[in-house]
XYZ file of C-alpha atoms in Angstrom:
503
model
C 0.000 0.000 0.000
C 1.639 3.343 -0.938
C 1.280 6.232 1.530
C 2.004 10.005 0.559
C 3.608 12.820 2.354
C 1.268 14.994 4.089
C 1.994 17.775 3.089
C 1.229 21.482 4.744
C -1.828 23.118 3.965
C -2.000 27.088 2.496
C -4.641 29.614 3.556
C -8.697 28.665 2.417
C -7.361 24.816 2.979
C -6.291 24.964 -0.703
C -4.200 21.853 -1.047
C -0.296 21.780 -1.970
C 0.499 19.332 -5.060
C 2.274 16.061 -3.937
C 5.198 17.407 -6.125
C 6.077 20.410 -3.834
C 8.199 18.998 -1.200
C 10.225 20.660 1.664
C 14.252 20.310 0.191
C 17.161 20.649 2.947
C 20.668 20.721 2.656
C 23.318 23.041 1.097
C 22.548 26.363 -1.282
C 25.156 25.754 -3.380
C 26.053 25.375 -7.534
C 23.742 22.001 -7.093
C 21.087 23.275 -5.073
C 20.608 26.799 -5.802
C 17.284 27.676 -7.337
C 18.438 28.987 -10.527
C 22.087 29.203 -11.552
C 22.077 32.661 -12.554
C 20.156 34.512 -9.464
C 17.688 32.705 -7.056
C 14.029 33.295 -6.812
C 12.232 36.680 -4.483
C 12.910 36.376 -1.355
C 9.010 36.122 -0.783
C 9.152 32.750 -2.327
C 10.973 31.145 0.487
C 9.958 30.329 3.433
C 11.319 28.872 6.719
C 15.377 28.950 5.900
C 17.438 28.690 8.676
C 20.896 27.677 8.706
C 24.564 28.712 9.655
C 25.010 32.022 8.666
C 28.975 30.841 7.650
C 31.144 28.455 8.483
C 33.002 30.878 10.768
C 30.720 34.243 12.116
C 34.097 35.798 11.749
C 33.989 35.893 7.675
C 31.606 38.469 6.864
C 31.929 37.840 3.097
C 30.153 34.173 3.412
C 26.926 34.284 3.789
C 25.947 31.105 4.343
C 27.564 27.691 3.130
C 24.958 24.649 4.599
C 22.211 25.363 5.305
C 20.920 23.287 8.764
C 17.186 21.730 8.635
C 14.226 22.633 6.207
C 15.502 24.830 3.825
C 12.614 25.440 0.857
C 9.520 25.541 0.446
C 8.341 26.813 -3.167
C 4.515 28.725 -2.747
C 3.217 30.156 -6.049
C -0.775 30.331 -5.849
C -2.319 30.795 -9.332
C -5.913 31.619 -8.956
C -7.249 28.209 -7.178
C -4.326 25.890 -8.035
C -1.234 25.614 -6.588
C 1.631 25.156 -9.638
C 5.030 24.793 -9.642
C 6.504 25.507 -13.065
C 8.910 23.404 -13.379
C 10.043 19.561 -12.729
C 12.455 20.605 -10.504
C 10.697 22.963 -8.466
C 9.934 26.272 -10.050
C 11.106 28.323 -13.076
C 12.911 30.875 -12.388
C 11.597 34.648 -12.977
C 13.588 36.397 -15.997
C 15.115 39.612 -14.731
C 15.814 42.234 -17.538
C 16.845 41.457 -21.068
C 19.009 38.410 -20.361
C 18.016 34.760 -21.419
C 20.550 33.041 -19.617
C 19.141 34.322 -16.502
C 16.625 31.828 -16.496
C 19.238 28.665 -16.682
C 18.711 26.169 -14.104
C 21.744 24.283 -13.397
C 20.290 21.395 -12.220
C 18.806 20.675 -15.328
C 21.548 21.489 -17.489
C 22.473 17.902 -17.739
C 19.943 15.988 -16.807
C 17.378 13.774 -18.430
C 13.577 13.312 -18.732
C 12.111 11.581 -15.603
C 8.576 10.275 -15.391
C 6.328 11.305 -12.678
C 5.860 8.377 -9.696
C 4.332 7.994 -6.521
C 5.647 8.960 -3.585
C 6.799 7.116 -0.647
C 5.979 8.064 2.876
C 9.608 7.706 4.303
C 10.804 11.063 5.230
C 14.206 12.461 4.871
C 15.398 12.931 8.578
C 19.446 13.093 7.898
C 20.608 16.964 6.753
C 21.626 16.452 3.395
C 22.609 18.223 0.747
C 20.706 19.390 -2.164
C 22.821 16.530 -4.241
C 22.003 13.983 -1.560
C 18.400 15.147 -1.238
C 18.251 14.923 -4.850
C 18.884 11.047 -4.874
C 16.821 10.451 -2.054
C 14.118 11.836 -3.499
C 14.567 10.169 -6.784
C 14.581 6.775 -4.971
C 11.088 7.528 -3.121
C 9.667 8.543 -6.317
C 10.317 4.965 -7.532
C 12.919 6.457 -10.411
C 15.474 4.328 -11.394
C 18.756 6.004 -10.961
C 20.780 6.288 -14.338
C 23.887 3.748 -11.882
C 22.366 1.875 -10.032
C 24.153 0.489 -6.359
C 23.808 -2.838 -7.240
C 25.650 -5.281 -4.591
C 29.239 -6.259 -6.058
C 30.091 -9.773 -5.584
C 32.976 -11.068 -4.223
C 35.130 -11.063 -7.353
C 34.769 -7.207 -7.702
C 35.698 -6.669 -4.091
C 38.608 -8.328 -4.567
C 40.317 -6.751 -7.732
C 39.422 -3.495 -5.656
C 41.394 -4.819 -2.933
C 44.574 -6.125 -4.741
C 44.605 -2.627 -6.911
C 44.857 -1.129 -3.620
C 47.662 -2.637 -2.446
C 49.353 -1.151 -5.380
C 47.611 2.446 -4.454
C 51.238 3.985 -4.695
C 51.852 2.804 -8.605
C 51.873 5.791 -10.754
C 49.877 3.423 -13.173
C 47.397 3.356 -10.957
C 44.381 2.845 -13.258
C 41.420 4.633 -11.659
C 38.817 4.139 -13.824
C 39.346 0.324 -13.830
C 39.354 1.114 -9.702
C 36.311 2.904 -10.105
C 34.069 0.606 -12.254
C 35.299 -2.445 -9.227
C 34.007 -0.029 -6.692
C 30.732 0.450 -8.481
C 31.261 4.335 -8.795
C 32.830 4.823 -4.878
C 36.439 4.821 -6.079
C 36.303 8.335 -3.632
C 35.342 6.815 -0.702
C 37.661 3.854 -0.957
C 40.825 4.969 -1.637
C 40.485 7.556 0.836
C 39.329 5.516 3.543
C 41.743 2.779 2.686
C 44.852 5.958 2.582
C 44.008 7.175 6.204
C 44.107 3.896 7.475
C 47.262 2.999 5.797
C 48.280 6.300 6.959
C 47.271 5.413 11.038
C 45.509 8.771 10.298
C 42.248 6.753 12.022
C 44.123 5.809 15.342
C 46.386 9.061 15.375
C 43.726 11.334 15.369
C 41.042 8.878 16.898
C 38.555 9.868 14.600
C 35.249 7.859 14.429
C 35.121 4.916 11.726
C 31.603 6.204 11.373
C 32.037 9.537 10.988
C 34.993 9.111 8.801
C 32.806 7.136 6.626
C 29.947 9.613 6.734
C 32.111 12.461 5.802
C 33.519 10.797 2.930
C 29.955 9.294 1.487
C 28.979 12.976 2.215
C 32.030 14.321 0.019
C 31.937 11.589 -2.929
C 28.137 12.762 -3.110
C 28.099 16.646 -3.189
C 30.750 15.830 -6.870
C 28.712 15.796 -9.908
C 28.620 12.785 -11.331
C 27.345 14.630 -14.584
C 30.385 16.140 -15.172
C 32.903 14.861 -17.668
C 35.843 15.804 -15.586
C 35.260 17.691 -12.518
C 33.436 14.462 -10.653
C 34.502 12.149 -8.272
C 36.618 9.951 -10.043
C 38.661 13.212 -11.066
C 39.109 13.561 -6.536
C 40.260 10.343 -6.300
C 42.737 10.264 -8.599
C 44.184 13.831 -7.308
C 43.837 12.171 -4.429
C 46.029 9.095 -5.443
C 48.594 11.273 -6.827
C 48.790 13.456 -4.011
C 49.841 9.856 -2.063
C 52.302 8.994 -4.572
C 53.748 12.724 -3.750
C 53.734 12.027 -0.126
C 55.926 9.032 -0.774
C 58.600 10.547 -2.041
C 61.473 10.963 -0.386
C 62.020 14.405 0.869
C 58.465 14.708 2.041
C 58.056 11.587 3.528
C 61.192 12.255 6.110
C 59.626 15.508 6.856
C 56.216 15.845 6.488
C 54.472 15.486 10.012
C 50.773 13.261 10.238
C 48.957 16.944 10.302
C 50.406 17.796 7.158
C 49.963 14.446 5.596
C 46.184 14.418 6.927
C 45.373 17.551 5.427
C 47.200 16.743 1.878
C 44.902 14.007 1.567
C 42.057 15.873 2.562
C 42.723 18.463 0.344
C 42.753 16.406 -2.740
C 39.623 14.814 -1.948
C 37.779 17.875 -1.286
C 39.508 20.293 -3.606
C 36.758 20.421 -6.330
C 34.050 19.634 -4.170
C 30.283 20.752 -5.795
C 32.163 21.704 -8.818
C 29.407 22.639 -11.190
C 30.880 21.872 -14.582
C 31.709 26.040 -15.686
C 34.907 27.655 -14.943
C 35.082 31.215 -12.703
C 35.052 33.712 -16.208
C 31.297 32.132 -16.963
C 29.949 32.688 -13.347
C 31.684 36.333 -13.368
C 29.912 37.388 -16.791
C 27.198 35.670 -15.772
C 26.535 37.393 -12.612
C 26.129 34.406 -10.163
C 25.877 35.470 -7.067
C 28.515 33.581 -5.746
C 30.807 35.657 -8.332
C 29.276 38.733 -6.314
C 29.826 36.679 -2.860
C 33.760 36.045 -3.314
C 34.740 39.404 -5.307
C 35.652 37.657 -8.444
C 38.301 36.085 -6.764
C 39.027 32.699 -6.500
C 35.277 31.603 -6.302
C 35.135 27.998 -7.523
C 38.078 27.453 -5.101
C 36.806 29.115 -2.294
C 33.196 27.686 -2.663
C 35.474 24.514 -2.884
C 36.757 24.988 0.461
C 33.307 26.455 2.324
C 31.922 23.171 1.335
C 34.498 21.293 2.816
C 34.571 22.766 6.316
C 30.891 22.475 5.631
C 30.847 18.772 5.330
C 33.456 18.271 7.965
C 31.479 19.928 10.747
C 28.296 18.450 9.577
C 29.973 15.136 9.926
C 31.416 15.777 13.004
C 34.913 14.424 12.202
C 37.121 16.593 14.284
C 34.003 17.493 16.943
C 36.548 15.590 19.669
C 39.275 17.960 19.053
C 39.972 21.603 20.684
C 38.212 24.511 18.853
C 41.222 26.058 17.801
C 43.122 23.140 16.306
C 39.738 22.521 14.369
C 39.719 25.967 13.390
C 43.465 25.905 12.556
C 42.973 22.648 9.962
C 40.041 24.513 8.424
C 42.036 27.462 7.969
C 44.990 25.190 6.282
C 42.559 23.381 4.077
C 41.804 26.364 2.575
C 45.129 27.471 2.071
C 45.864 23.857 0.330
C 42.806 24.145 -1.923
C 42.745 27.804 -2.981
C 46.594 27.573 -4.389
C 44.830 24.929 -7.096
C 43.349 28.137 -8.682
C 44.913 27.909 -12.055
C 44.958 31.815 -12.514
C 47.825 32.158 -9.885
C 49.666 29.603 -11.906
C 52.567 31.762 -12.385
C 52.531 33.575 -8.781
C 53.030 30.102 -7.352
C 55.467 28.743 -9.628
C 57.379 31.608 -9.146
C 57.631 31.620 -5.637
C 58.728 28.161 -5.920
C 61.388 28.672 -8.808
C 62.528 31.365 -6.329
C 63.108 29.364 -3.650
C 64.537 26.726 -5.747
C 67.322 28.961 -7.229
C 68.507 30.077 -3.388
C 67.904 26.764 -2.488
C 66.524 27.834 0.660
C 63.619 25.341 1.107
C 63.950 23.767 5.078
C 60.866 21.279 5.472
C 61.795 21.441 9.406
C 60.063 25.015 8.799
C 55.949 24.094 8.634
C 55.566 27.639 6.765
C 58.126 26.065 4.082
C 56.358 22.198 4.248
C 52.629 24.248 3.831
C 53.960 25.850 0.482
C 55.583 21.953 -0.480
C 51.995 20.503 -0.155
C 50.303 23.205 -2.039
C 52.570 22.783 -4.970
C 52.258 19.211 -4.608
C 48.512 19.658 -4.750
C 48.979 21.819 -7.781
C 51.199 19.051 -9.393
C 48.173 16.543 -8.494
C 45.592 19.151 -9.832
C 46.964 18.866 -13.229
C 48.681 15.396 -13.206
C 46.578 14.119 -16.621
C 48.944 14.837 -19.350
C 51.938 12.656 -17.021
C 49.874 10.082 -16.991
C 50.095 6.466 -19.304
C 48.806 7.161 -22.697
C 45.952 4.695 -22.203
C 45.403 7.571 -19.001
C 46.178 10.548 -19.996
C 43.783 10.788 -23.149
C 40.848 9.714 -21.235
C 41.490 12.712 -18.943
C 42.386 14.939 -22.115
C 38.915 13.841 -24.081
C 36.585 13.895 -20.611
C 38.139 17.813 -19.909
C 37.867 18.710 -23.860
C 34.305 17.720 -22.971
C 33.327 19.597 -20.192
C 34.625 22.839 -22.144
C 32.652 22.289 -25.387
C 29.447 21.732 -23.157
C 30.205 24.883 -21.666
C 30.756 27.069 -25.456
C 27.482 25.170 -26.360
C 25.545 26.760 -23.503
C 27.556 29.970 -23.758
C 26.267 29.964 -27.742
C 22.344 29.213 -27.135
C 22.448 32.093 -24.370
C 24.294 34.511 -26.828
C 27.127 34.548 -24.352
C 30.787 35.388 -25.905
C 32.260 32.212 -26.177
C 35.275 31.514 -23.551
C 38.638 30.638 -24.596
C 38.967 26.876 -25.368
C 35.243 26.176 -25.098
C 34.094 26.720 -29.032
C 34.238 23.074 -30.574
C 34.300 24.767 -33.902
C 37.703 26.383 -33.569
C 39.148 24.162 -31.038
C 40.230 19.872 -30.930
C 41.368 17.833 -28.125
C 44.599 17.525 -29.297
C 45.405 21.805 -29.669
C 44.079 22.434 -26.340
C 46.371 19.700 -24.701
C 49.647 20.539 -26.187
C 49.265 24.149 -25.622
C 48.052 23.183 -22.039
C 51.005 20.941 -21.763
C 53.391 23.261 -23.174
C 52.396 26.575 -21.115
C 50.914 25.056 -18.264
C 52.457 21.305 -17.127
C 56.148 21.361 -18.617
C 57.118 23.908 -16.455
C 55.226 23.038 -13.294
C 56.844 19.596 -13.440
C 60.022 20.871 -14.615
C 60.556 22.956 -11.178
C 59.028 20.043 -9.109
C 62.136 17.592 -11.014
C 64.307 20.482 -10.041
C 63.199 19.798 -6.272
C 62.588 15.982 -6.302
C 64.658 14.385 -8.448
C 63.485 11.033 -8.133
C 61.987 8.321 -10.950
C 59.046 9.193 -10.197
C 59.443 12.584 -11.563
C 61.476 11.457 -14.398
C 58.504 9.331 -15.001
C 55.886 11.677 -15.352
C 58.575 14.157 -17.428
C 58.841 10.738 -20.077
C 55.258 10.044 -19.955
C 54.453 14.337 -20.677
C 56.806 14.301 -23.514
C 55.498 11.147 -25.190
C 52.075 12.168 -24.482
C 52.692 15.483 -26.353
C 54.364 13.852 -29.354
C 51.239 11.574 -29.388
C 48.755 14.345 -29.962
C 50.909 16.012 -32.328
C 50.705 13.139 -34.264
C 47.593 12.954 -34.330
C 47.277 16.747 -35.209
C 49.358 15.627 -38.455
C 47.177 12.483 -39.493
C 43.790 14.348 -39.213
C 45.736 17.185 -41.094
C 47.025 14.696 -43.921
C 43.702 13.274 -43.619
C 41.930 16.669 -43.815
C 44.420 17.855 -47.418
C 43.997 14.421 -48.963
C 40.077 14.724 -48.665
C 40.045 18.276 -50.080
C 42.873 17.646 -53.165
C 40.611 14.903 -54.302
C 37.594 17.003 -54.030
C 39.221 19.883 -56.082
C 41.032 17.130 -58.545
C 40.027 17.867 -62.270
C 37.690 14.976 -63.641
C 38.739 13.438 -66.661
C 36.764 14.687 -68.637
C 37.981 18.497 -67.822
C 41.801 17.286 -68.084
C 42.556 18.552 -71.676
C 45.667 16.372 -71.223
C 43.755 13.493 -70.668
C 44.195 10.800 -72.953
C 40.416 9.556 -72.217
C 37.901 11.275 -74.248
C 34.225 11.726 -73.693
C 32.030 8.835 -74.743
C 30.576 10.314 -78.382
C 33.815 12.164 -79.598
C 35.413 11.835 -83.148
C 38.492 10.444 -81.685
C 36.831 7.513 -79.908
């Protein structure tokens, strides 16, 4: 027997449709009402939540939001409507189309209308995990289903992780045995291997919790900025950690927060890069000054999760606040547009050769440039690797021009699939971007490992500049035959039309 919400009642006892249901969690990229601007403030009702994650910031206003969040009203003469599948359309404001863009729906598909179950949400959950939820009581299937792996599966998970440190560590082999919670694995399996878990005595449960939490707030619609992308930052970041200079120095602090960096450091990523939320507007553009504001969203929704969870809850307020304050650090030097202010710093300190890891000021600024070398690690990967990354990036950029085009938005650099291919955008990426990154890490750890990913960047350049030559040959063949003079138009030709005196 199916039972329904019951749901409130509005003024004259005018009942609310079974499809407008209470959401809670995080305002966010994923669960803001519209992505361009949110709704009047007369359409919500009963929002409460943390003003910030520290009262102290007065540029956040809020990050999670704590209990019922939503609740869309929109009376049209006796009917209550909600305009759209997700919950309302949002009003146009002014002139602008792209105002009206929902990003929630920007990638997802048509669902068909079920019934809905009478189990109620009681956890605080994101908008993402709400989402799911929700989707589940509705009796939709979800597009991967968590089907039970059998024994087999668990195991190839288990001997890839004992080879977690190989820098040819496949992830997305990792990820299919893990049935899509490659995140959550590897992480959990790194702190243990780590003695993070008995070091910090942090609850198995919580620690669990908070990384469900964290693999869940990624898209899983994006190409590249998803899950899978954290975990293999977050596997690179260990192979960093191994080597040999930061392994002698590094102390279980640091090495807790380098993994907890990578994990986190793209966390409710929504598929567009800062320039498109800056000429776009979003108010999180407005909220973070055009600075930095994927990276510090990034980072809000970390410290978000993490007291949510209540990971470090057993710890002294000031050492909590002290790792949230570091994590940021870590995750905002990722921002690709102070590439060259952090590179060079760290060529600078290279040429006096005055890095001491005994300093922690000196170890911080190792970790974020090992973060940064994780960040961008694709193009050092294995062939097999590295063009997976390459296409699933390429991807997420194109998606991004085609939105930019149907919203009569000027196109952003690298995102028009007309004037751009896979293989330009990676070598000039590698060649402006990666070589000398990796160059000035060599410079600092010369180890194979680093020689590694140098041998693996060059051949993976030569590789797509092959390519670039083939489809070119390819391209000039295809065009000289089109343009090649038939026969019959060759006056040297010694074949003459069918009909002719010479024949």
């Amino acid at each position: 027997m199916e039972v329904c919400y019951q749901l409130p009642v509005l003024p004259l006892d005018r009942p609310v449709p079974k499809h407008v249901l209470s959401r809670r969690g995080a305002i966010s990229f994923s669960s803001s009402s519209s992505l361009f601007g949110a709704p009047d403030p007369r359409q919500l009702s009963q929002r409460r939540g943390a003003i910030s994650y520290d009262s102290s910031d007065q540029t956040a206003l809020y990050i999670r939001m704590l209990g019922a969040c939503v609740i869309f009203k929109q009376l049209f003469s006796r009917d209550v409507r909600v305009r759209s599948r997700v919950g309302f359309e949002p009003e146009r404001r002014g002139s602008h189309p792209y105002l009206s863009i929902d990003f929630r729906i920007l990638h997802s598909q048509p669902e068909s209308a079920g019934p809905v179950s009478a189990r109620k949400i009681r956890r605080l959950l994101s908008f993402q995990r709400y989402l799911h939820s929700s989707r589940a009581c509705r009796g939709v299937t979800p597009q991967n289903p968590l089907h039970i792996l059998d024994h087999d599966y668990t195991g190839q998970a288990k001997c890839m992780l004992e080879k977690v440190g190989s820098w040819n560590f496949d992830i997305f082999l990792f990820d299919r045995l893990t049935n899509g919670n490659s995140l959550i694995n590897l992480t959990f399996h790194l702190f243990n291997l780590y003695g993070l878990t008995e070091l910090f005595q942090l609850d198995m449960i919580k620690l669990r919790r908070f990384l469900v939490m964290v693999q869940e707030d990624y898209h899983r619609q994006n190409p590249y900025h998803n899950a899978v992308h954290a975990a293999d930052v977050t596997q690179a970041m260990h192979c960093y950690l191994r080597e040999p200079k930061l392994s002698k120095s590094l102390t279980s602090c640091d090495i807790l927060l380098g993994i907890l960096a990578a994990a986190t450091h793209d966390l409710d990523h929504p598929g567009v890069n800062q320039p498109f939320l800056i000429k776009t507007n979003h108010y999180l553009a407005a909220l973070y000054q055009n600075t930095s504001v994927l990276e510090n969203h990034h980072w809000r929704s970390a410290v978000g999760l993490l007291r949510e969870s209540g990971l470090f809850s057993h710890l002294p307020s000031e050492d909590r606040l002290d790792m949230e304050r570091q994590l940021g650090s870590l995750i905002l030097a990722t921002d690709i547009s102070r590439q060259n202010e952090y590179l060079s710093k760290f060529r600078e300190h290279l040429d006096r050769e005055d890095l001491c890891l005994a300093n922690a000021g000196h170890r911080h600024f190792v970790l974020q440039m090992a973060l940064k070398c994780a960040d961008i690690c694709n193009p050092c990967r294995p062939w097999e690797l590295s063009k997976q990354w390459s296409e699933k990036v390429t991807e997420e950029f194109f998606h991004q021009g085609d939105i930019e085009k149907k919203h009569k938005l000027e196109v952003s650099p690298l995102c028009d699939s007309q004037m751009n291919s896979v293989g330009k955008i990676q070598i000039g990426f590698m060649t402006y971007v990666v070589e000398p990154l990796f160059a000035e890490w060599a410079r600092f750890s010369d180890t194979r490992l680093s020689r590694t990913m140098l041998g693996y960047l060059g051949l993976n350049k030569a590789s797509w500049s092959g390519l670039l030559q083939e489809r070119a040959g390819a391209a000039e063949g295809t065009a000289a035959t089109a343009t090649a003079p038939t026969p019959a138009d060759d006056t040297n030709s010694k074949v003459l039309p069918q009909g002719s005196k010479e024949s």
